[in-house]
Amino acid sequence: DAGKMILFFRSILQDLGIEQQNATVLYEDNTGALMMANAQQPTRRTRHMDFKKFAILEWVEQDLLILNNVKTAENAADGLTKPLAKQLFYRHADTMMGRRVPEYVQTSSDVLSKLKSNIETE
């Protein structure tokens, strides 16, 4: 569902005239899903499945999506789906409320510094 939502937002941006030159990063904490999507090969447990039916494989192949690994301890969605210890629960709650920025998220200052360095090198 996250992949479908990403493609939906990409299509809205395209309709608004905002070109999407790079693939959108989707963070995943499931190693098997990462291996299957990025390597485009079935793992031991998914060998019996026809993975051509998985749309996410096609989206990765078309460079619309990139799946990156996120540590389970950093995955804020776990705060909504799993029972957690108190400290981890509060950490995820702080992330969802915007009081904490996870390590894997690029801040606007990071993006601006990359843009400046690209302009200076040209």
PDB file of C-alpha atoms in Angstrom:
ATOM      1  CA  ASP A   1       0.000   0.000   0.000  1.00  0.00           C
ATOM      2  CA  ALA A   2       2.869   2.399   0.688  1.00  0.00           C
ATOM      3  CA  GLY A   3       4.182   1.845  -2.830  1.00  0.00           C
ATOM      4  CA  LYS A   4       0.785   2.640  -4.321  1.00  0.00           C
ATOM      5  CA  MET A   5       0.563   5.792  -2.234  1.00  0.00           C
ATOM      6  CA  ILE A   6       4.016   6.900  -3.385  1.00  0.00           C
ATOM      7  CA  LEU A   7       3.049   6.406  -7.029  1.00  0.00           C
ATOM      8  CA  PHE A   8      -0.176   8.337  -6.439  1.00  0.00           C
ATOM      9  CA  PHE A   9       1.733  11.319  -5.002  1.00  0.00           C
ATOM     10  CA  ARG A  10       4.281  11.117  -7.810  1.00  0.00           C
ATOM     11  CA  SER A  11       1.449  11.318 -10.363  1.00  0.00           C
ATOM     12  CA  ILE A  12      -0.040  14.358  -8.575  1.00  0.00           C
ATOM     13  CA  LEU A  13       3.350  16.088  -8.621  1.00  0.00           C
ATOM     14  CA  GLN A  14       3.723  15.277 -12.312  1.00  0.00           C
ATOM     15  CA  ASP A  15       0.255  16.736 -13.031  1.00  0.00           C
ATOM     16  CA  LEU A  16       1.361  19.900 -11.230  1.00  0.00           C
ATOM     17  CA  GLY A  17       4.414  20.102 -13.484  1.00  0.00           C
ATOM     18  CA  ILE A  18       6.902  19.064 -10.802  1.00  0.00           C
ATOM     19  CA  GLU A  19       9.167  16.518 -12.435  1.00  0.00           C
ATOM     20  CA  GLN A  20      10.362  13.553 -10.389  1.00  0.00           C
ATOM     21  CA  GLN A  21      13.881  12.857 -11.622  1.00  0.00           C
ATOM     22  CA  ASN A  22      14.939  10.425  -8.909  1.00  0.00           C
ATOM     23  CA  ALA A  23      13.279   7.363  -7.503  1.00  0.00           C
ATOM     24  CA  THR A  24      11.360   7.783  -4.256  1.00  0.00           C
ATOM     25  CA  VAL A  25      12.897   6.079  -1.235  1.00  0.00           C
ATOM     26  CA  LEU A  26      10.694   3.661   0.696  1.00  0.00           C
ATOM     27  CA  TYR A  27      12.093   2.496   4.023  1.00  0.00           C
ATOM     28  CA  GLU A  28      11.504  -1.145   4.968  1.00  0.00           C
ATOM     29  CA  ASP A  29      12.564  -3.144   8.011  1.00  0.00           C
ATOM     30  CA  ASN A  30      11.796  -6.538   6.462  1.00  0.00           C
ATOM     31  CA  THR A  31      15.061  -7.930   5.100  1.00  0.00           C
ATOM     32  CA  GLY A  32      13.319 -10.567   2.980  1.00  0.00           C
ATOM     33  CA  ALA A  33      11.193  -7.948   1.230  1.00  0.00           C
ATOM     34  CA  LEU A  34      14.284  -5.817   0.607  1.00  0.00           C
ATOM     35  CA  MET A  35      16.239  -8.701  -0.857  1.00  0.00           C
ATOM     36  CA  MET A  36      13.378  -9.778  -3.066  1.00  0.00           C
ATOM     37  CA  ALA A  37      12.617  -6.292  -4.403  1.00  0.00           C
ATOM     38  CA  ASN A  38      16.159  -4.985  -4.859  1.00  0.00           C
ATOM     39  CA  ALA A  39      17.793  -8.175  -6.116  1.00  0.00           C
ATOM     40  CA  GLN A  40      14.657  -9.150  -8.033  1.00  0.00           C
ATOM     41  CA  GLN A  41      15.234 -12.721  -6.955  1.00  0.00           C
ATOM     42  CA  PRO A  42      13.092 -14.858  -4.747  1.00  0.00           C
ATOM     43  CA  THR A  43      14.421 -15.759  -1.333  1.00  0.00           C
ATOM     44  CA  ARG A  44      14.258 -19.253   0.130  1.00  0.00           C
ATOM     45  CA  ARG A  45      10.778 -18.688   1.514  1.00  0.00           C
ATOM     46  CA  THR A  46       9.325 -16.929  -1.531  1.00  0.00           C
ATOM     47  CA  ARG A  47      10.644 -19.262  -4.193  1.00  0.00           C
ATOM     48  CA  HIS A  48       7.267 -20.894  -4.605  1.00  0.00           C
ATOM     49  CA  MET A  49       5.556 -17.571  -5.341  1.00  0.00           C
ATOM     50  CA  ASP A  50       5.246 -16.051  -8.792  1.00  0.00           C
ATOM     51  CA  PHE A  51       7.048 -12.791  -8.070  1.00  0.00           C
ATOM     52  CA  LYS A  52       6.085 -11.288 -11.424  1.00  0.00           C
ATOM     53  CA  LYS A  53       2.767 -10.511  -9.771  1.00  0.00           C
ATOM     54  CA  PHE A  54       4.431  -8.232  -7.252  1.00  0.00           C
ATOM     55  CA  ALA A  55       3.988  -4.721  -8.589  1.00  0.00           C
ATOM     56  CA  ILE A  56       6.688  -3.368  -6.306  1.00  0.00           C
ATOM     57  CA  LEU A  57       9.312  -5.344  -8.247  1.00  0.00           C
ATOM     58  CA  GLU A  58       8.249  -3.583 -11.426  1.00  0.00           C
ATOM     59  CA  TRP A  59       8.333  -0.173  -9.731  1.00  0.00           C
ATOM     60  CA  VAL A  60      11.869  -0.808  -8.470  1.00  0.00           C
ATOM     61  CA  GLU A  61      12.907  -1.985 -11.935  1.00  0.00           C
ATOM     62  CA  GLN A  62      11.419   1.174 -13.505  1.00  0.00           C
ATOM     63  CA  ASP A  63      13.361   3.345 -11.014  1.00  0.00           C
ATOM     64  CA  LEU A  64      10.180   4.718  -9.465  1.00  0.00           C
ATOM     65  CA  LEU A  65      11.001   3.299  -6.031  1.00  0.00           C
ATOM     66  CA  ILE A  66      14.106   2.402  -4.081  1.00  0.00           C
ATOM     67  CA  LEU A  67      13.760   0.226  -1.012  1.00  0.00           C
ATOM     68  CA  ASN A  68      16.176   1.067   1.788  1.00  0.00           C
ATOM     69  CA  ASN A  69      16.679  -0.673   5.072  1.00  0.00           C
ATOM     70  CA  VAL A  70      15.594   0.970   8.309  1.00  0.00           C
ATOM     71  CA  LYS A  71      16.435  -0.511  11.684  1.00  0.00           C
ATOM     72  CA  THR A  72      13.447  -1.838  13.568  1.00  0.00           C
ATOM     73  CA  ALA A  73      14.352   0.426  16.482  1.00  0.00           C
ATOM     74  CA  GLU A  74      14.113   3.440  14.118  1.00  0.00           C
ATOM     75  CA  ASN A  75      10.878   2.381  12.403  1.00  0.00           C
ATOM     76  CA  ALA A  76       8.204   4.668  13.876  1.00  0.00           C
ATOM     77  CA  ALA A  77       5.416   2.582  12.327  1.00  0.00           C
ATOM     78  CA  ASP A  78       6.222  -0.134  14.868  1.00  0.00           C
ATOM     79  CA  GLY A  79       4.806   2.177  17.517  1.00  0.00           C
ATOM     80  CA  LEU A  80       1.399   1.705  15.937  1.00  0.00           C
ATOM     81  CA  THR A  81       1.576  -2.005  15.188  1.00  0.00           C
ATOM     82  CA  LYS A  82       3.590  -3.741  17.919  1.00  0.00           C
ATOM     83  CA  PRO A  83       3.697  -3.833  21.694  1.00  0.00           C
ATOM     84  CA  LEU A  84       6.830  -1.909  22.708  1.00  0.00           C
ATOM     85  CA  ALA A  85       8.849  -1.229  25.817  1.00  0.00           C
ATOM     86  CA  LYS A  86       8.188   2.173  27.378  1.00  0.00           C
ATOM     87  CA  GLN A  87      11.393   3.834  26.155  1.00  0.00           C
ATOM     88  CA  LEU A  88      10.961   2.689  22.543  1.00  0.00           C
ATOM     89  CA  PHE A  89       7.280   3.651  22.585  1.00  0.00           C
ATOM     90  CA  TYR A  90       8.145   7.213  23.679  1.00  0.00           C
ATOM     91  CA  ARG A  91      10.920   7.401  21.097  1.00  0.00           C
ATOM     92  CA  HIS A  92       8.504   6.478  18.290  1.00  0.00           C
ATOM     93  CA  ALA A  93       5.847   8.835  19.675  1.00  0.00           C
ATOM     94  CA  ASP A  94       8.384  11.687  19.623  1.00  0.00           C
ATOM     95  CA  THR A  95       9.207  10.849  16.010  1.00  0.00           C
ATOM     96  CA  MET A  96       5.554  10.823  14.955  1.00  0.00           C
ATOM     97  CA  MET A  97       4.880  14.104  16.776  1.00  0.00           C
ATOM     98  CA  GLY A  98       7.846  15.786  15.063  1.00  0.00           C
ATOM     99  CA  ARG A  99       9.909  16.248  18.215  1.00  0.00           C
ATOM    100  CA  ARG A 100      12.634  13.902  16.965  1.00  0.00           C
ATOM    101  CA  VAL A 101      14.112  13.464  13.488  1.00  0.00           C
ATOM    102  CA  PRO A 102      15.294   9.918  12.729  1.00  0.00           C
ATOM    103  CA  GLU A 103      18.876   9.425  11.553  1.00  0.00           C
ATOM    104  CA  TYR A 104      17.827   8.214   8.110  1.00  0.00           C
ATOM    105  CA  VAL A 105      15.731  11.307   7.276  1.00  0.00           C
ATOM    106  CA  GLN A 106      17.328  14.085   5.273  1.00  0.00           C
ATOM    107  CA  THR A 107      16.666  17.482   6.774  1.00  0.00           C
ATOM    108  CA  SER A 108      16.010  20.509   4.603  1.00  0.00           C
ATOM    109  CA  SER A 109      19.476  21.889   5.455  1.00  0.00           C
ATOM    110  CA  ASP A 110      21.033  18.629   4.156  1.00  0.00           C
ATOM    111  CA  VAL A 111      19.106  18.963   0.905  1.00  0.00           C
ATOM    112  CA  LEU A 112      20.025  22.631   0.528  1.00  0.00           C
ATOM    113  CA  SER A 113      23.725  21.948   1.108  1.00  0.00           C
ATOM    114  CA  LYS A 114      23.656  19.209  -1.554  1.00  0.00           C
ATOM    115  CA  LEU A 115      21.966  21.576  -4.013  1.00  0.00           C
ATOM    116  CA  LYS A 116      24.545  24.287  -3.317  1.00  0.00           C
ATOM    117  CA  SER A 117      27.443  21.890  -3.817  1.00  0.00           C
ATOM    118  CA  ASN A 118      25.919  20.657  -7.102  1.00  0.00           C
ATOM    119  CA  ILE A 119      25.519  24.238  -8.353  1.00  0.00           C
ATOM    120  CA  GLU A 120      29.078  25.149  -7.368  1.00  0.00           C
ATOM    121  CA  THR A 121      30.562  22.147  -9.198  1.00  0.00           C
ATOM    122  CA  GLU A 122      28.751  23.003 -12.438  1.00  0.00           C
TER     123      GLU A 122
END
